[in-house]
Short mmCIF file of N, CA and C in Angstrom, two decimals:
data_model
loop_
_atom_site.label_atom_id
_atom_site.label_comp_id
_atom_site.label_asym_id
_atom_site.label_seq_id
_atom_site.Cartn_x
_atom_site.Cartn_y
_atom_site.Cartn_z
N MET A 28 158.13 15.58 101.54
CA MET A 28 157.14 14.42 101.95
C MET A 28 157.89 13.94 101.47
N PRO A 29 158.48 12.53 102.55
CA PRO A 29 159.25 11.18 102.18
C PRO A 29 158.25 10.06 101.98
N MET A 30 158.90 9.57 99.94
CA MET A 30 158.30 8.50 99.95
C MET A 30 158.36 7.57 100.48
N PRO A 31 156.47 7.00 100.71
CA PRO A 31 156.46 5.64 101.66
C PRO A 31 157.49 4.19 100.61
N GLU A 32 157.30 3.47 101.64
CA GLU A 32 157.86 2.75 101.19
C GLU A 32 156.95 1.87 100.24
N LEU A 33 157.02 1.04 98.84
CA LEU A 33 156.87 0.73 97.78
C LEU A 33 155.29 -0.44 97.91
N GLN A 34 155.83 -0.61 99.23
CA GLN A 34 154.41 -2.01 99.27
C GLN A 34 153.42 -1.22 99.66
N SER A 35 153.43 0.05 101.34
CA SER A 35 152.76 1.01 101.18
C SER A 35 151.73 1.69 100.69
N TYR A 36 152.13 2.08 99.40
CA TYR A 36 151.63 2.54 98.09
C TYR A 36 150.48 1.80 97.61
N ILE A 37 151.40 0.17 97.70
CA ILE A 37 150.81 -0.75 96.75
C ILE A 37 149.89 -0.76 97.53
N GLN A 38 149.23 -1.12 98.81
CA GLN A 38 148.58 -0.90 99.24
C GLN A 38 147.21 0.48 99.62
N MET A 39 148.15 1.28 98.90
CA MET A 39 147.20 2.69 99.63
C MET A 39 146.29 2.23 98.21
N ILE A 40 146.63 2.66 97.52
CA ILE A 40 145.62 2.78 96.14
C ILE A 40 145.42 1.76 95.78
N ASP A 41 145.57 0.34 96.10
CA ASP A 41 144.78 -0.28 95.67
C ASP A 41 143.76 -0.20 96.22
N ARG A 42 143.88 -0.12 97.56
CA ARG A 42 142.44 0.33 98.37
C ARG A 42 141.04 1.44 98.03
N HIS A 43 142.16 2.47 97.99
CA HIS A 43 141.20 3.38 97.04
C HIS A 43 140.74 3.45 95.66
N THR A 44 141.70 2.91 94.60
CA THR A 44 141.82 2.86 93.23
C THR A 44 141.43 1.82 92.94
N TYR A 45 141.31 0.57 93.29
CA TYR A 45 141.32 -0.96 92.39
C TYR A 45 140.58 -0.65 91.43
N GLY A 46 141.11 -1.28 90.26
CA GLY A 46 139.61 -0.57 88.62
C GLY A 46 140.23 0.42 87.60
N MET A 47 140.92 1.11 88.66
CA MET A 47 141.04 2.45 87.89
C MET A 47 142.10 2.64 87.04
N GLY A 48 143.53 2.78 87.32
CA GLY A 48 144.66 2.12 86.57
C GLY A 48 145.60 2.78 87.68
N TRP A 49 147.02 2.29 88.08
CA TRP A 49 147.93 3.45 88.72
C TRP A 49 149.09 2.58 88.48
N LEU A 50 150.26 3.63 88.51
CA LEU A 50 151.75 3.17 88.49
C LEU A 50 152.63 3.52 89.19
N ILE A 51 153.81 2.71 89.41
CA ILE A 51 155.31 3.29 90.12
C ILE A 51 156.54 2.62 89.08
N CYS A 52 157.29 4.00 89.79
CA CYS A 52 158.55 3.95 88.60
C CYS A 52 159.27 4.06 90.12
N GLU A 53 160.52 2.89 89.93
CA GLU A 53 161.31 2.40 90.64
C GLU A 53 162.30 2.50 89.90
N VAL A 54 163.69 3.35 90.24
CA VAL A 54 164.29 3.55 90.33
C VAL A 54 166.15 3.41 91.30
N ASN A 55 166.76 1.81 90.53
CA ASN A 55 167.50 1.27 91.46
C ASN A 55 166.57 0.57 92.26
N ASN A 56 165.73 0.42 91.93
CA ASN A 56 164.85 -0.31 93.53
C ASN A 56 164.33 0.33 94.66
N ILE A 57 164.24 1.45 94.29
CA ILE A 57 163.38 2.61 94.86
C ILE A 57 162.94 3.22 94.62
N PRO A 58 161.85 3.57 95.10
CA PRO A 58 160.11 4.32 94.64
C PRO A 58 160.90 5.41 94.38
N ALA A 59 160.00 6.38 93.06
CA ALA A 59 161.17 7.08 92.41
C ALA A 59 159.69 8.61 92.38
N GLY A 60 158.25 7.69 91.60
CA GLY A 60 157.57 8.20 91.88
C GLY A 60 155.80 7.56 91.78
N PHE A 61 154.87 8.10 91.31
CA PHE A 61 154.27 7.05 91.22
C PHE A 61 153.25 8.34 90.66
N CYS A 62 151.87 7.55 89.85
CA CYS A 62 150.67 8.10 89.10
C CYS A 62 149.57 6.63 89.24
N TYR A 63 148.13 7.77 89.29
CA TYR A 63 147.07 7.21 89.57
C TYR A 63 146.07 7.63 88.78
N ILE A 64 145.05 7.22 88.48
CA ILE A 64 143.44 7.97 88.88
C ILE A 64 142.25 7.39 88.83
N THR A 65 140.91 8.51 89.51
CA THR A 65 140.36 8.03 89.99
C THR A 65 139.29 8.98 89.42
N GLU A 66 138.41 8.82 89.78
CA GLU A 66 136.43 9.10 89.13
C GLU A 66 136.60 10.98 89.09
N ASN A 67 135.87 11.01 88.18
CA ASN A 67 136.29 12.75 87.89
C ASN A 67 135.69 12.90 89.06
N ALA A 68 135.92 14.04 89.93
CA ALA A 68 135.46 14.51 90.94
C ALA A 68 134.64 15.90 91.01
N ASP A 69 134.23 16.28 89.53
CA ASP A 69 132.91 17.10 88.47
C ASP A 69 132.27 16.60 88.21
N ALA A 70 132.42 15.17 88.00
CA ALA A 70 131.46 14.09 87.58
C ALA A 70 131.74 12.83 87.61
N PRO A 71 131.21 12.46 88.84
CA PRO A 71 131.60 11.01 89.51
C PRO A 71 131.06 10.14 88.92
N ASP A 72 130.01 9.87 88.44
CA ASP A 72 129.73 8.91 87.31
C ASP A 72 129.54 9.49 86.29
N ASP A 73 130.76 10.16 85.18
CA ASP A 73 131.33 9.98 84.12
C ASP A 73 132.38 8.83 84.54
N ILE A 74 132.70 7.51 83.54
CA ILE A 74 132.76 7.22 83.75
C ILE A 74 133.95 6.72 82.52
N TYR A 75 134.10 8.29 81.45
CA TYR A 75 135.02 8.09 80.81
C TYR A 75 136.54 9.07 80.95
N THR A 76 135.88 9.62 81.91
CA THR A 76 136.62 10.57 82.40
C THR A 76 137.23 10.18 83.68
N ALA A 77 138.61 10.81 83.87
CA ALA A 77 139.40 10.90 85.22
C ALA A 77 140.22 11.82 85.72
N ASP A 78 140.38 11.87 86.61
CA ASP A 78 141.79 13.02 87.39
C ASP A 78 142.60 12.07 87.91
N ILE A 79 143.96 12.69 86.96
CA ILE A 79 145.11 11.79 87.35
C ILE A 79 146.35 13.10 88.96
N LYS A 80 146.04 11.71 89.09
CA LYS A 80 147.65 12.09 90.72
C LYS A 80 148.68 12.06 90.18
N VAL A 81 149.69 13.01 90.38
CA VAL A 81 150.92 12.43 89.73
C VAL A 81 152.22 12.51 90.82
N TYR A 82 153.04 11.78 90.97
CA TYR A 82 153.99 12.61 92.15
C TYR A 82 155.46 12.39 91.93
N VAL A 83 156.63 12.97 91.92
CA VAL A 83 157.63 12.72 91.54
C VAL A 83 158.88 12.54 92.52
N ARG A 84 159.53 11.95 93.51
CA ARG A 84 160.09 12.00 94.47
C ARG A 84 160.51 13.70 93.93
N PRO A 85 160.91 14.29 94.98
CA PRO A 85 161.66 16.21 94.68
C PRO A 85 163.42 15.31 94.24
N ASP A 86 164.37 14.68 94.72
CA ASP A 86 165.05 14.22 94.08
C ASP A 86 165.17 13.52 92.96
N MET A 87 164.02 13.23 92.12
CA MET A 87 163.98 12.56 90.95
C MET A 87 163.41 13.48 89.73
N LEU A 88 163.38 14.56 90.61
CA LEU A 88 162.33 16.06 89.29
C LEU A 88 163.57 16.15 88.30
N ARG A 89 162.93 15.98 86.84
CA ARG A 89 163.76 16.19 86.02
C ARG A 89 164.70 14.83 85.17
N HIS A 90 163.95 14.37 85.89
CA HIS A 90 164.61 12.67 85.14
C HIS A 90 163.67 11.31 84.48
N GLY A 91 162.69 12.18 84.10
CA GLY A 91 161.68 11.77 83.55
C GLY A 91 160.94 10.98 84.08
N VAL A 92 160.64 10.93 84.82
CA VAL A 92 159.68 9.97 86.56
C VAL A 92 158.70 10.61 85.30
N GLY A 93 157.85 11.51 86.01
CA GLY A 93 156.75 12.08 85.82
C GLY A 93 155.98 12.15 84.00
N THR A 94 157.55 12.56 83.26
CA THR A 94 156.77 12.66 81.95
C THR A 94 156.75 10.83 81.36
N ALA A 95 157.49 9.77 81.66
CA ALA A 95 157.33 8.75 81.82
C ALA A 95 156.14 7.51 82.61
N LEU A 96 155.94 8.52 83.85
CA LEU A 96 154.65 7.93 83.92
C LEU A 96 153.14 8.43 83.85
N THR A 97 153.26 9.82 83.37
CA THR A 97 151.98 10.85 82.81
C THR A 97 151.27 9.96 81.54
N ASP A 98 152.05 9.54 80.54
CA ASP A 98 152.70 9.32 79.18
C ASP A 98 151.95 7.89 79.23
N LEU A 99 152.50 6.93 79.96
CA LEU A 99 152.44 5.56 80.43
C LEU A 99 150.34 4.83 80.74
N MET A 100 150.09 6.06 81.52
CA MET A 100 148.68 6.19 82.22
C MET A 100 148.24 6.85 81.47
N THR A 101 147.92 7.82 80.42
CA THR A 101 147.21 8.24 78.92
C THR A 101 147.27 6.99 77.99
N ASP A 102 148.38 6.40 78.04
CA ASP A 102 147.97 6.07 77.03
C ASP A 102 147.50 4.27 77.59
N MET A 103 147.78 4.03 79.06
CA MET A 103 146.44 2.68 79.49
C MET A 103 144.99 3.41 79.47
N MET A 104 144.86 4.37 79.15
CA MET A 104 143.75 5.00 79.23
C MET A 104 143.26 5.07 78.64
N HIS A 105 143.75 5.32 77.32
CA HIS A 105 143.40 4.86 75.46
C HIS A 105 143.09 3.22 75.65
N TYR A 106 143.38 2.93 76.49
CA TYR A 106 143.31 0.44 75.62
C TYR A 106 142.13 1.00 76.96
N GLN A 107 141.72 1.56 78.33
CA GLN A 107 140.82 1.56 78.35
C GLN A 107 139.88 2.19 78.13
N ASN A 108 140.22 2.53 76.71
CA ASN A 108 138.30 3.65 76.55
C ASN A 108 137.92 4.82 77.26
N ARG A 109 139.51 5.03 78.07
CA ARG A 109 138.37 6.60 78.30
C ARG A 109 138.53 7.99 77.02
N THR A 110 137.56 8.60 77.79
CA THR A 110 138.01 10.13 76.64
C THR A 110 138.38 11.41 77.13
N GLY A 111 138.52 11.10 78.44
CA GLY A 111 139.75 11.96 79.22
C GLY A 111 139.65 12.24 80.55
N VAL A 112 140.94 12.72 80.08
CA VAL A 112 141.70 12.79 81.79
C VAL A 112 141.64 14.49 82.45
N ILE A 113 141.64 14.65 83.53
CA ILE A 113 141.55 15.74 84.28
C ILE A 113 143.39 15.89 85.72
N ALA A 114 144.06 16.92 85.25
CA ALA A 114 144.52 17.15 86.50
C ALA A 114 144.81 18.51 87.25
N ARG A 115 144.46 18.47 88.30
CA ARG A 115 143.78 19.37 89.54
C ARG A 115 145.37 20.48 90.00
N VAL A 116 145.53 20.97 89.76
CA VAL A 116 147.22 22.23 89.54
C VAL A 116 146.85 22.65 90.86
N PRO A 117 147.40 23.06 92.06
CA PRO A 117 147.53 24.24 92.52
C PRO A 117 148.10 26.08 91.36
N ALA A 118 147.43 26.25 91.85
CA ALA A 118 147.07 27.54 90.74
C ALA A 118 148.91 28.27 91.11
N GLN A 119 149.28 27.86 92.84
CA GLN A 119 150.86 28.28 92.97
C GLN A 119 151.67 27.30 92.41
N ASN A 120 151.46 26.37 91.79
CA ASN A 120 152.36 25.38 91.56
C ASN A 120 152.88 25.26 89.73
N LYS A 121 153.65 26.08 89.29
CA LYS A 121 153.83 26.77 88.72
C LYS A 121 154.95 25.71 87.52
N ALA A 122 155.72 25.12 88.40
CA ALA A 122 156.32 24.02 87.53
C ALA A 122 155.62 22.51 86.96
N ALA A 123 153.99 22.34 87.97
CA ALA A 123 153.41 21.54 87.68
C ALA A 123 152.07 21.93 86.61
N ALA A 124 151.65 23.01 86.38
CA ALA A 124 151.58 23.49 85.34
C ALA A 124 151.64 23.53 84.11
N VAL A 125 153.22 23.67 83.68
CA VAL A 125 154.02 24.31 82.45
C VAL A 125 154.15 22.17 81.90
N PHE A 126 154.64 21.04 83.71
CA PHE A 126 154.95 20.59 83.10
C PHE A 126 152.88 19.85 82.38
N PHE A 127 152.25 20.01 83.16
CA PHE A 127 150.82 19.11 82.23
C PHE A 127 150.83 19.69 80.56
N VAL A 128 151.70 21.07 80.64
CA VAL A 128 150.91 21.40 79.41
C VAL A 128 151.63 20.64 78.00
N SER A 129 152.59 20.43 78.66
CA SER A 129 153.95 19.91 77.64
C SER A 129 153.88 18.58 77.77
N ARG A 130 152.95 17.30 78.55
CA ARG A 130 152.01 16.49 78.37
C ARG A 130 150.61 16.56 77.67
N GLY A 131 150.29 17.30 77.00
CA GLY A 131 148.87 17.55 76.14
C GLY A 131 148.17 18.26 76.63
N PHE A 132 148.16 18.64 77.58
CA PHE A 132 147.26 18.58 78.50
C PHE A 132 146.42 20.13 78.19
N SER A 133 145.48 21.05 78.48
CA SER A 133 144.92 22.46 78.22
C SER A 133 144.33 22.68 78.96
N LEU A 134 144.76 24.26 80.03
CA LEU A 134 144.11 25.35 81.17
C LEU A 134 142.76 25.11 80.55
N SER A 135 141.72 24.71 81.28
CA SER A 135 140.22 24.54 80.84
C SER A 135 139.34 25.76 80.96
N GLY A 136 140.31 26.75 81.95
CA GLY A 136 139.25 28.44 82.41
C GLY A 136 138.51 27.51 83.87
N GLU A 137 137.92 26.41 84.23
CA GLU A 137 138.11 26.49 85.12
C GLU A 137 138.45 25.91 86.40
N LYS A 138 138.43 26.77 87.18
CA LYS A 138 138.65 27.45 88.99
C LYS A 138 138.21 26.02 89.83
N ASP A 139 139.02 25.81 90.81
CA ASP A 139 137.55 24.66 91.90
C ASP A 139 138.75 25.93 92.92
N GLY A 140 138.32 26.40 93.48
CA GLY A 140 139.14 27.08 93.91
C GLY A 140 140.03 27.14 94.15
N PRO A 141 141.34 27.17 94.77
CA PRO A 141 142.96 27.66 94.67
C PRO A 141 143.21 26.68 93.65
N VAL A 142 142.58 25.77 93.14
CA VAL A 142 142.79 24.82 92.39
C VAL A 142 142.71 25.06 90.55
N LEU A 143 143.38 24.96 89.15
CA LEU A 143 143.45 25.41 88.34
C LEU A 143 143.06 23.83 87.61
N LYS A 144 142.42 23.65 86.34
CA LYS A 144 142.33 22.46 86.04
C LYS A 144 142.58 22.53 84.78
N TYR A 145 143.16 21.10 84.15
CA TYR A 145 143.95 21.25 82.79
C TYR A 145 143.09 20.03 82.41
N LYS A 146 143.02 19.53 81.03
CA LYS A 146 142.26 18.95 80.55
C LYS A 146 142.96 18.12 79.49
N LYS A 147 142.79 16.89 79.40
CA LYS A 147 143.28 16.16 77.94
C LYS A 147 142.35 15.71 77.51
N VAL A 148 142.52 15.66 76.30
CA VAL A 148 141.52 14.21 75.13
C VAL A 148 141.81 13.31 75.12
N ILE A 149 141.71 12.36 75.24
CA ILE A 149 142.09 11.18 75.19
C ILE A 149 140.88 10.26 74.19
N VAL A 150 141.82 9.77 72.61
CA VAL A 150 140.88 9.36 71.89
C VAL A 150 140.91 7.32 72.11
N PRO A 151 139.94 7.30 72.25
CA PRO A 151 140.08 6.10 73.30
C PRO A 151 139.86 4.59 71.72
N HIS A 152 140.50 3.47 72.64
CA HIS A 152 140.99 2.63 71.78
C HIS A 152 139.51 2.27 70.66
N ASP A 153 138.22 2.44 71.72
CA ASP A 153 137.08 1.67 70.86
C ASP A 153 136.06 2.43 71.03
N GLU A 154 135.78 3.61 70.19
CA GLU A 154 135.14 4.79 70.25
C GLU A 154 133.92 4.48 71.05
N LYS A 155 133.10 2.86 70.20
CA LYS A 155 131.27 2.49 70.67
C LYS A 155 131.32 1.69 72.05
N ALA A 156 132.43 1.95 73.09
CA ALA A 156 132.59 0.86 73.73
C ALA A 156 131.46 1.56 74.90
N GLU A 157 130.94 0.71 75.55
CA GLU A 157 129.65 1.08 76.26
C GLU A 157 130.19 1.21 77.81
N LYS A 158 131.15 0.57 78.35
CA LYS A 158 132.39 0.28 79.42
C LYS A 158 133.62 0.48 79.41
N VAL A 159 134.64 1.07 80.55
CA VAL A 159 135.95 0.85 80.17
C VAL A 159 136.13 -0.37 80.81
N ILE A 160 137.57 -1.24 80.40
CA ILE A 160 138.16 -1.80 80.63
C ILE A 160 139.15 -1.62 81.73
N LYS A 161 138.64 -2.35 83.01
CA LYS A 161 139.38 -2.25 84.35
C LYS A 161 141.03 -2.90 84.56
N PRO A 162 142.04 -2.35 84.56
CA PRO A 162 143.60 -3.12 85.17
C PRO A 162 143.54 -3.63 86.44
N TYR A 163 144.33 -4.62 86.50
CA TYR A 163 144.04 -5.37 87.98
C TYR A 163 145.43 -5.20 88.01
N LEU A 164 145.69 -5.72 89.31
CA LEU A 164 147.12 -5.93 89.59
C LEU A 164 147.15 -7.59 89.99
N ILE A 165 148.49 -7.82 89.25
CA ILE A 165 149.05 -9.16 89.54
C ILE A 165 149.76 -9.74 90.44
N ASP A 166 149.34 -10.73 91.14
CA ASP A 166 150.02 -10.69 92.90
C ASP A 166 151.42 -10.44 91.30
N SER A 167 152.27 -9.60 92.84
CA SER A 167 154.05 -9.76 92.76
C SER A 167 155.07 -10.96 92.09
N ASP A 168 154.59 -12.08 93.05
CA ASP A 168 155.35 -13.17 93.36
C ASP A 168 155.14 -14.06 91.74
N ASP A 169 153.54 -13.13 90.96
CA ASP A 169 153.69 -14.29 89.59
C ASP A 169 154.38 -12.85 88.62
N TYR A 170 154.33 -11.80 88.90
CA TYR A 170 155.09 -10.69 88.58
C TYR A 170 156.77 -10.67 88.26
N GLU A 171 156.98 -11.22 89.47
CA GLU A 171 158.45 -11.57 89.52
C GLU A 171 159.18 -12.34 89.09
N MET A 172 157.85 -13.80 88.42
CA MET A 172 158.21 -14.79 87.99
C MET A 172 158.26 -14.66 86.65
N ILE A 173 157.32 -13.93 85.90
CA ILE A 173 157.28 -13.44 84.59
C ILE A 173 158.39 -12.73 84.21
N ARG A 174 158.39 -12.28 85.09
CA ARG A 174 159.92 -10.84 84.52
C ARG A 174 161.37 -11.25 84.77
N ALA A 175 161.78 -12.86 85.54
CA ALA A 175 162.50 -13.31 85.77
C ALA A 175 162.53 -14.51 84.84
N GLN A 176 161.59 -14.51 83.76
CA GLN A 176 161.40 -15.62 82.82
C GLN A 176 161.14 -14.49 81.54
N ALA A 177 160.96 -13.65 81.73
CA ALA A 177 161.76 -12.43 79.85
C ALA A 177 163.12 -12.44 80.06
N ALA A 178 163.68 -12.32 81.78
CA ALA A 178 164.79 -11.84 81.18
C ALA A 178 165.82 -12.82 80.34
#
């Protein structure tokens, strides 16, 4: 599957997961992968757990893109006061299973048809928080201006 242009992903992810959290990785100004979280498909009312989706462009596999995206997202989830994350992996995708285990996920023993569930416990930043903290997209022009100033 070819990777769409960055702007297409920004529009899609913002439309479907606004307020949940998402990341896109670029290498040499070309999208190399993305990661985002959605509501927990098993318990949509549970605001403290979420499902994670990770995609890395095939030619960027084993270059640290997936690791960087997944680790950063779980760190963000810590500060959002979330308590857990679920990766749903097709049973035949052994490489993805090994990847998620390497990132601290454990096979839950639950199956969702041909999909295995891997779970990771997240210690929330504020264990007494009554709600999660939602990240929001900043305007790209603002980001680029701040980025240029920081450089």
